[in-house]
Tab-separated table of N, CA and C in Angstrom:
chain	number	residue	atom	x	y	z
A	1	ARG	N	-10.649	11.488	7.521
A	1	ARG	CA	-9.626	12.514	8.879
A	1	ARG	C	-10.142	11.739	9.943
A	2	LEU	N	-9.927	10.468	10.080
A	2	LEU	CA	-10.325	9.810	11.476
A	2	LEU	C	-9.221	9.655	12.401
A	3	SER	N	-9.249	9.641	13.740
A	3	SER	CA	-8.005	9.239	14.532
A	3	SER	C	-8.097	7.896	14.690
A	4	LEU	N	-6.820	7.486	15.145
A	4	LEU	CA	-6.517	5.976	15.050
A	4	LEU	C	-7.618	5.033	15.955
A	5	ALA	N	-7.901	5.924	17.114
A	5	ALA	CA	-9.162	5.441	17.996
A	5	ALA	C	-10.413	5.134	17.121
A	6	GLN	N	-10.642	6.003	16.219
A	6	GLN	CA	-11.819	6.138	15.458
A	6	GLN	C	-11.893	4.904	14.730
A	7	VAL	N	-10.835	5.061	13.855
A	7	VAL	CA	-10.497	3.928	13.011
A	7	VAL	C	-10.623	2.619	13.313
A	8	ALA	N	-10.189	2.145	14.638
A	8	ALA	CA	-10.184	1.123	15.253
A	8	ALA	C	-11.733	0.762	15.716
A	9	CYS	N	-12.454	1.604	16.137
A	9	CYS	CA	-13.704	1.500	16.372
A	9	CYS	C	-14.731	1.005	15.207
A	10	TRP	N	-14.312	1.572	14.029
A	10	TRP	CA	-15.060	1.053	12.835
A	10	TRP	C	-14.798	-0.272	12.345
A	11	ILE	N	-13.271	-0.445	12.466
A	11	ILE	CA	-12.797	-1.845	12.292
A	11	ILE	C	-13.564	-2.634	13.098
A	12	ALA	N	-13.617	-2.530	14.503
A	12	ALA	CA	-14.006	-3.297	15.559
A	12	ALA	C	-15.568	-3.741	15.198
A	13	HIS	N	-16.200	-2.950	14.346
A	13	HIS	CA	-17.732	-3.375	14.095
A	13	HIS	C	-17.880	-3.732	12.639
A	14	CYS	N	-16.800	-4.163	12.132
A	14	CYS	CA	-17.080	-4.686	10.813
A	14	CYS	C	-17.358	-6.139	10.761
A	15	ASP	N	-17.991	-6.740	10.034
A	15	ASP	CA	-18.037	-8.374	9.891
A	15	ASP	C	-16.854	-8.833	9.255
A	16	ALA	N	-16.233	-8.124	8.286
A	16	ALA	CA	-15.133	-8.685	7.934
A	16	ALA	C	-14.283	-7.721	7.307
A	17	PHE	N	-13.001	-7.300	7.170
A	17	PHE	CA	-11.955	-6.595	6.799
A	17	PHE	C	-11.142	-6.739	5.413
A	18	VAL	N	-11.063	-6.236	4.451
A	18	VAL	CA	-10.556	-6.478	3.131
A	18	VAL	C	-9.384	-5.477	3.154
A	19	GLY	N	-8.168	-5.825	2.653
A	19	GLY	CA	-6.971	-4.944	2.535
A	19	GLY	C	-5.798	-5.361	1.943
A	20	VAL	N	-4.814	-4.497	2.050
A	20	VAL	CA	-3.519	-5.043	1.652
A	20	VAL	C	-2.811	-5.176	2.844
A	21	ASP	N	-1.641	-5.833	2.814
A	21	ASP	CA	-0.917	-5.778	3.983
A	21	ASP	C	-0.405	-4.515	4.718
A	22	SER	N	-1.082	-3.979	5.492
A	22	SER	CA	-0.761	-2.576	6.162
A	22	SER	C	-1.193	-2.512	7.497
A	23	GLY	N	-0.620	-1.539	8.175
A	23	GLY	CA	-1.140	-1.313	9.435
A	23	GLY	C	-2.719	-1.503	9.653
A	24	LEU	N	-3.864	-1.115	8.779
A	24	LEU	CA	-5.186	-1.417	9.060
A	24	LEU	C	-5.340	-2.879	9.162
A	25	LEU	N	-4.777	-3.717	8.209
A	25	LEU	CA	-4.831	-5.032	8.233
A	25	LEU	C	-4.343	-5.549	9.574
A	26	GLN	N	-3.255	-5.345	9.905
A	26	GLN	CA	-2.585	-5.351	11.440
A	26	GLN	C	-3.622	-5.351	12.471
A	27	MET	N	-4.250	-4.021	12.580
A	27	MET	CA	-5.080	-3.626	13.239
A	27	MET	C	-6.472	-4.278	13.535
A	28	ALA	N	-6.956	-4.793	12.107
A	28	ALA	CA	-8.194	-5.606	11.995
A	28	ALA	C	-7.701	-6.988	12.785
A	29	LEU	N	-6.686	-7.638	12.376
A	29	LEU	CA	-6.286	-9.030	12.874
A	29	LEU	C	-6.123	-8.607	14.477
A	30	ALA	N	-5.612	-7.654	15.120
A	30	ALA	CA	-5.399	-7.421	16.399
A	30	ALA	C	-6.768	-7.448	17.115
A	31	LEU	N	-7.940	-6.896	16.421
A	31	LEU	CA	-9.270	-6.911	16.884
A	31	LEU	C	-9.982	-8.015	16.615
A	32	ASP	N	-9.403	-9.019	16.191
A	32	ASP	CA	-9.823	-10.346	15.887
A	32	ASP	C	-10.994	-10.326	14.798
A	33	ARG	N	-10.928	-9.450	13.698
A	33	ARG	CA	-11.817	-9.376	12.531
A	33	ARG	C	-11.425	-10.530	11.559
A	34	PRO	N	-12.193	-10.933	11.299
A	34	PRO	CA	-12.129	-12.094	9.910
A	34	PRO	C	-11.470	-11.067	8.895
A	35	SER	N	-10.149	-11.258	8.152
A	35	SER	CA	-9.653	-10.555	7.001
A	35	SER	C	-9.334	-11.341	6.041
A	36	VAL	N	-9.347	-10.334	4.793
A	36	VAL	CA	-8.802	-10.918	3.605
A	36	VAL	C	-7.756	-10.041	3.085
A	37	ALA	N	-6.558	-10.516	3.220
A	37	ALA	CA	-5.308	-9.864	2.872
A	37	ALA	C	-4.827	-9.993	1.389
A	38	ILE	N	-4.919	-8.874	0.761
A	38	ILE	CA	-4.565	-8.914	-0.851
A	38	ILE	C	-3.020	-8.770	-0.772
A	39	THR	N	-2.481	-9.705	-1.192
A	39	THR	CA	-0.748	-9.778	-0.710
A	39	THR	C	-0.044	-10.231	-2.216
A	40	GLY	N	1.093	-10.209	-2.213
A	40	GLY	CA	2.159	-10.478	-3.497
A	40	GLY	C	3.493	-10.297	-2.955
A	41	PRO	N	3.644	-8.989	-2.510
A	41	PRO	CA	4.985	-8.588	-2.080
A	41	PRO	C	5.346	-9.269	-0.920
A	42	THR	N	4.469	-9.192	0.138
A	42	THR	CA	4.727	-10.143	1.296
A	42	THR	C	4.149	-11.505	1.511
A	43	ASP	N	4.611	-12.142	2.385
A	43	ASP	CA	4.367	-13.399	2.484
A	43	ASP	C	3.796	-13.600	3.757
A	44	MET	N	2.632	-13.881	3.877
A	44	MET	CA	1.530	-14.082	5.090
A	44	MET	C	2.064	-15.214	6.126
A	45	GLN	N	2.952	-16.150	5.675
A	45	GLN	CA	3.495	-17.025	6.760
A	45	GLN	C	4.128	-16.215	7.721
A	46	PHE	N	4.730	-15.060	7.374
A	46	PHE	CA	5.456	-14.268	8.302
A	46	PHE	C	4.488	-13.258	9.095
A	47	ARG	N	3.224	-13.204	8.658
A	47	ARG	CA	2.465	-12.266	9.491
A	47	ARG	C	1.084	-13.062	10.185
A	48	PHE	N	0.565	-14.099	9.599
A	48	PHE	CA	-0.413	-14.830	10.351
A	48	PHE	C	0.068	-15.973	11.185
A	49	THR	N	-0.599	-16.190	12.398
A	49	THR	CA	-0.472	-17.228	13.185
A	49	THR	C	-1.326	-18.393	12.826
A	50	PRO	N	-1.185	-19.684	13.168
A	50	PRO	CA	-2.221	-20.450	12.737
A	50	PRO	C	-3.466	-20.255	13.027
A	51	THR	N	-4.120	-19.607	14.124
A	51	THR	CA	-5.186	-19.492	14.700
A	51	THR	C	-5.682	-17.990	13.765
A	52	THR	N	-5.006	-17.207	13.160
A	52	THR	CA	-5.255	-16.147	12.652
A	52	THR	C	-6.579	-16.374	11.434
A	53	ARG	N	-7.969	-15.413	12.046
A	53	ARG	CA	-8.794	-15.723	11.042
A	53	ARG	C	-8.703	-14.822	9.729
A	54	ALA	N	-7.967	-15.164	8.889
A	54	ALA	CA	-7.494	-14.366	7.522
A	54	ALA	C	-7.158	-15.331	6.552
A	55	ILE	N	-7.227	-14.818	5.401
A	55	ILE	CA	-6.910	-15.404	4.134
A	55	ILE	C	-6.344	-14.583	3.337
A	56	SER	N	-5.010	-15.183	2.680
A	56	SER	CA	-4.250	-14.463	1.968
A	56	SER	C	-4.486	-14.755	0.356
A	57	ILE	N	-4.740	-13.653	-0.559
A	57	ILE	CA	-4.913	-13.872	-1.884
A	57	ILE	C	-3.754	-13.266	-2.668
A	58	ARG	N	-3.360	-13.963	-3.604
A	58	ARG	CA	-2.507	-13.054	-4.336
A	58	ARG	C	-2.270	-13.807	-5.578
A	59	ASP	N	-1.805	-13.543	-6.825
A	59	ASP	CA	-1.553	-14.213	-8.063
A	59	ASP	C	-0.199	-15.280	-7.875
A	60	ASP	N	-0.523	-16.353	-7.801
A	60	ASP	CA	0.533	-17.086	-7.585
A	60	ASP	C	1.434	-17.422	-8.888
A	61	GLY	N	1.064	-16.767	-10.314
A	61	GLY	CA	1.701	-17.332	-11.042
A	61	GLY	C	3.195	-16.699	-11.365
A	62	LEU	N	3.526	-16.094	-10.258
A	62	LEU	CA	4.899	-15.310	-10.834
A	62	LEU	C	5.828	-15.824	-9.877
A	63	PRO	N	7.267	-15.324	-10.392
A	63	PRO	CA	8.393	-16.026	-9.609
A	63	PRO	C	8.918	-14.923	-8.764
A	64	CYS	N	8.439	-13.869	-8.635
A	64	CYS	CA	8.898	-12.938	-7.735
A	64	CYS	C	7.953	-12.708	-6.288
A	65	LEU	N	7.236	-13.453	-6.227
A	65	LEU	CA	6.194	-13.420	-4.868
A	65	LEU	C	6.997	-13.566	-3.678
A	66	GLY	N	6.510	-12.621	-2.622
A	66	GLY	CA	7.526	-12.327	-1.212
A	66	GLY	C	8.571	-11.760	-1.459
A	67	CYS	N	8.614	-10.558	-2.743
A	67	CYS	CA	9.880	-10.002	-2.845
A	67	CYS	C	10.455	-9.132	-1.822
A	68	HIS	N	9.188	-8.778	-1.242
A	68	HIS	CA	9.779	-7.863	0.142
A	68	HIS	C	10.293	-8.388	1.221
A	69	HIS	N	10.365	-9.764	1.234
A	69	HIS	CA	11.039	-10.320	1.942
A	69	HIS	C	12.769	-10.964	1.449
A	70	ARG	N	13.043	-10.545	0.359
A	70	ARG	CA	14.295	-10.967	-0.274
A	70	ARG	C	15.464	-9.829	-0.329
A	71	THR	N	16.704	-10.407	-0.513
A	71	THR	CA	17.832	-9.218	-0.375
A	71	THR	C	18.204	-9.583	-1.562
A	72	PRO	N	18.672	-8.287	-2.418
A	72	PRO	CA	17.881	-6.850	-2.127
A	72	PRO	C	16.428	-6.792	-2.016
A	73	ARG	N	15.938	-6.010	-1.259
A	73	ARG	CA	14.575	-5.752	-1.300
A	73	ARG	C	14.320	-4.772	-2.351
A	74	LEU	N	13.176	-5.005	-3.276
A	74	LEU	CA	12.664	-4.060	-4.245
A	74	LEU	C	11.460	-3.536	-3.711
A	75	HIS	N	11.331	-2.140	-4.033
A	75	HIS	CA	10.157	-1.632	-3.249
A	75	HIS	C	9.074	-1.851	-4.338
A	76	TRP	N	7.957	-2.709	-3.919
A	76	TRP	CA	6.940	-3.085	-4.916
A	76	TRP	C	6.400	-2.030	-5.408
A	77	ASN	N	6.150	-0.951	-5.299
A	77	ASN	CA	5.581	0.262	-6.107
A	77	ASN	C	6.301	0.889	-6.973
A	78	THR	N	7.773	0.831	-6.821
A	78	THR	CA	8.563	1.501	-7.632
A	78	THR	C	9.691	0.784	-8.424
A	79	ASP	N	9.774	-0.640	-7.961
A	79	ASP	CA	10.847	-1.385	-8.526
A	79	ASP	C	10.302	-2.690	-9.417
A	80	CYS	N	9.078	-2.784	-9.073
A	80	CYS	CA	8.526	-4.167	-9.464
A	80	CYS	C	8.646	-4.066	-11.073
A	81	PRO	N	9.333	-5.281	-11.622
A	81	PRO	CA	9.668	-5.322	-12.890
A	81	PRO	C	8.343	-5.971	-13.647
A	82	PHE	N	7.268	-6.432	-12.974
A	82	PHE	CA	6.152	-6.866	-13.151
A	82	PHE	C	4.810	-6.040	-13.070
A	83	ASP	N	5.150	-5.011	-12.971
A	83	ASP	CA	3.971	-3.695	-12.689
A	83	ASP	C	3.195	-4.461	-11.819
A	84	ILE	N	3.498	-4.998	-10.478
A	84	ILE	CA	2.679	-5.512	-9.470
A	84	ILE	C	1.626	-5.983	-9.971
A	85	ALA	N	1.866	-7.186	-10.890
A	85	ALA	CA	0.931	-8.256	-11.355
A	85	ALA	C	0.337	-9.074	-10.023
A	86	CYS	N	1.021	-9.244	-9.186
A	86	CYS	CA	0.821	-10.323	-7.939
A	86	CYS	C	-0.484	-9.604	-7.564
A	87	MET	N	-0.566	-8.346	-7.413
A	87	MET	CA	-1.686	-7.443	-6.820
A	87	MET	C	-2.432	-7.205	-7.790
A	88	ARG	N	-2.398	-6.857	-9.066
A	88	ARG	CA	-3.245	-6.436	-9.912
A	88	ARG	C	-4.310	-7.400	-10.603
A	89	GLU	N	-3.456	-8.759	-10.723
A	89	GLU	CA	-4.495	-9.853	-11.148
A	89	GLU	C	-5.417	-10.261	-10.169
A	90	VAL	N	-5.604	-9.985	-8.944
A	90	VAL	CA	-6.437	-10.272	-7.917
A	90	VAL	C	-7.999	-9.904	-8.387
A	91	GLY	N	-8.796	-10.938	-8.713
A	91	GLY	CA	-9.965	-10.161	-9.065
A	91	GLY	C	-10.938	-10.129	-7.824
A	92	SER	N	-12.047	-9.336	-7.817
A	92	SER	CA	-13.132	-9.190	-6.936
A	92	SER	C	-13.880	-10.530	-6.633
A	93	ALA	N	-13.879	-11.464	-7.644
A	93	ALA	CA	-14.979	-12.501	-7.309
A	93	ALA	C	-13.892	-13.362	-6.225
A	94	GLU	N	-12.776	-13.318	-6.538
A	94	GLU	CA	-11.830	-14.470	-5.550
A	94	GLU	C	-12.102	-13.641	-4.262
A	95	VAL	N	-11.884	-12.161	-4.123
A	95	VAL	CA	-12.185	-11.651	-2.853
A	95	VAL	C	-13.293	-11.905	-2.268
A	96	PHE	N	-14.251	-11.956	-2.904
A	96	PHE	CA	-15.605	-11.956	-2.415
A	96	PHE	C	-15.898	-13.538	-1.983
A	97	ARG	N	-15.445	-14.417	-2.569
A	97	ARG	CA	-15.590	-15.976	-2.147
A	97	ARG	C	-14.591	-16.044	-0.894
A	98	ALA	N	-13.428	-15.476	-0.912
A	98	ALA	CA	-12.613	-15.656	0.577
A	98	ALA	C	-13.394	-14.752	1.678
A	99	VAL	N	-14.324	-13.627	1.609
A	99	VAL	CA	-14.791	-13.044	2.371
A	99	VAL	C	-16.017	-14.057	3.024
A	100	VAL	N	-16.711	-14.703	2.182
A	100	VAL	CA	-17.668	-15.509	2.280
A	100	VAL	C	-17.186	-16.691	3.209
A	101	SER	N	-16.266	-17.237	2.653
A	101	SER	CA	-15.792	-18.367	3.267
A	101	SER	C	-15.402	-18.049	4.878
A	102	LEU	N	-14.653	-16.975	5.107
A	102	LEU	CA	-14.382	-16.707	6.320
A	102	LEU	C	-15.634	-16.329	7.109
A	103	LEU	N	-16.772	-15.596	6.730
A	103	LEU	CA	-17.875	-15.429	7.545
A	103	LEU	C	-18.708	-16.596	7.569
A	104	GLU	N	-18.570	-17.592	6.734
A	104	GLU	CA	-19.171	-18.982	7.194
A	104	GLU	C	-18.569	-19.798	7.939
A	105	ALA	N	-17.303	-19.774	8.154
A	105	ALA	CA	-16.548	-20.498	9.234
A	105	ALA	C	-17.079	-20.339	10.725
A	106	ALA	N	-17.467	-21.524	11.364
A	106	ALA	CA	-17.937	-21.527	12.736
A	106	ALA	C	-16.956	-21.148	13.606
A	107	PRO	N	-17.381	-20.157	14.421
A	107	PRO	CA	-16.606	-19.737	15.736
A	107	PRO	C	-15.668	-20.632	16.140
A	108	GLY	N	-14.447	-20.684	16.747
A	108	GLY	CA	-13.682	-21.379	17.176
A	108	GLY	C	-13.099	-22.668	16.193
A	109	GLN	N	-13.419	-22.599	15.028
A	109	GLN	CA	-12.734	-23.549	14.008
A	109	GLN	C	-11.659	-23.038	13.546
A	110	PRO	N	-10.789	-23.756	12.928
A	110	PRO	CA	-9.578	-23.221	12.134
A	110	PRO	C	-10.005	-22.582	11.007
A	111	PRO	N	-9.048	-21.381	10.796
A	111	PRO	CA	-9.538	-20.584	9.676
A	111	PRO	C	-9.546	-21.133	8.473
A	112	PRO	N	-10.154	-20.734	7.316
A	112	PRO	CA	-9.955	-21.520	5.816
A	112	PRO	C	-8.165	-21.405	5.629
A	113	LYS	N	-7.935	-22.065	4.616
A	113	LYS	CA	-6.350	-22.170	4.203
A	113	LYS	C	-6.063	-20.998	3.858
A	114	ALA	N	-4.772	-20.743	4.418
A	114	ALA	CA	-4.452	-19.239	4.397
A	114	ALA	C	-3.937	-18.827	2.947
A	115	SER	N	-3.945	-19.507	1.757
A	115	SER	CA	-3.624	-18.862	0.859
A	115	SER	C	-4.879	-19.598	-0.463
A	116	LEU	N	-5.584	-18.622	-1.129
A	116	LEU	CA	-6.416	-19.099	-2.417
A	116	LEU	C	-5.635	-19.478	-3.540
């Protein structure tokens, strides 16, 4: 039950942020926190700039990736014919490796590739 200002303060003090494509991820990016985005329904090419310190992780083996940007748009939580496999198949080891690679990147260097 934190206020938005309190959440921003907590995120600003984090070494890295891990989350889905949400308002909290966007806040972390605005605060220039290295971030790992677990995605699938959204395509991070529409969310990240070339200098964004972030990595997008998703299961690339599905034909429906980026469904949020298609017409007609299916809601990933209620209309997904694959039971949100693009998100469910992302493992904690992948996320950990992405966080480590972000934290090891030298300041001022380009971020690691945008998708693992």
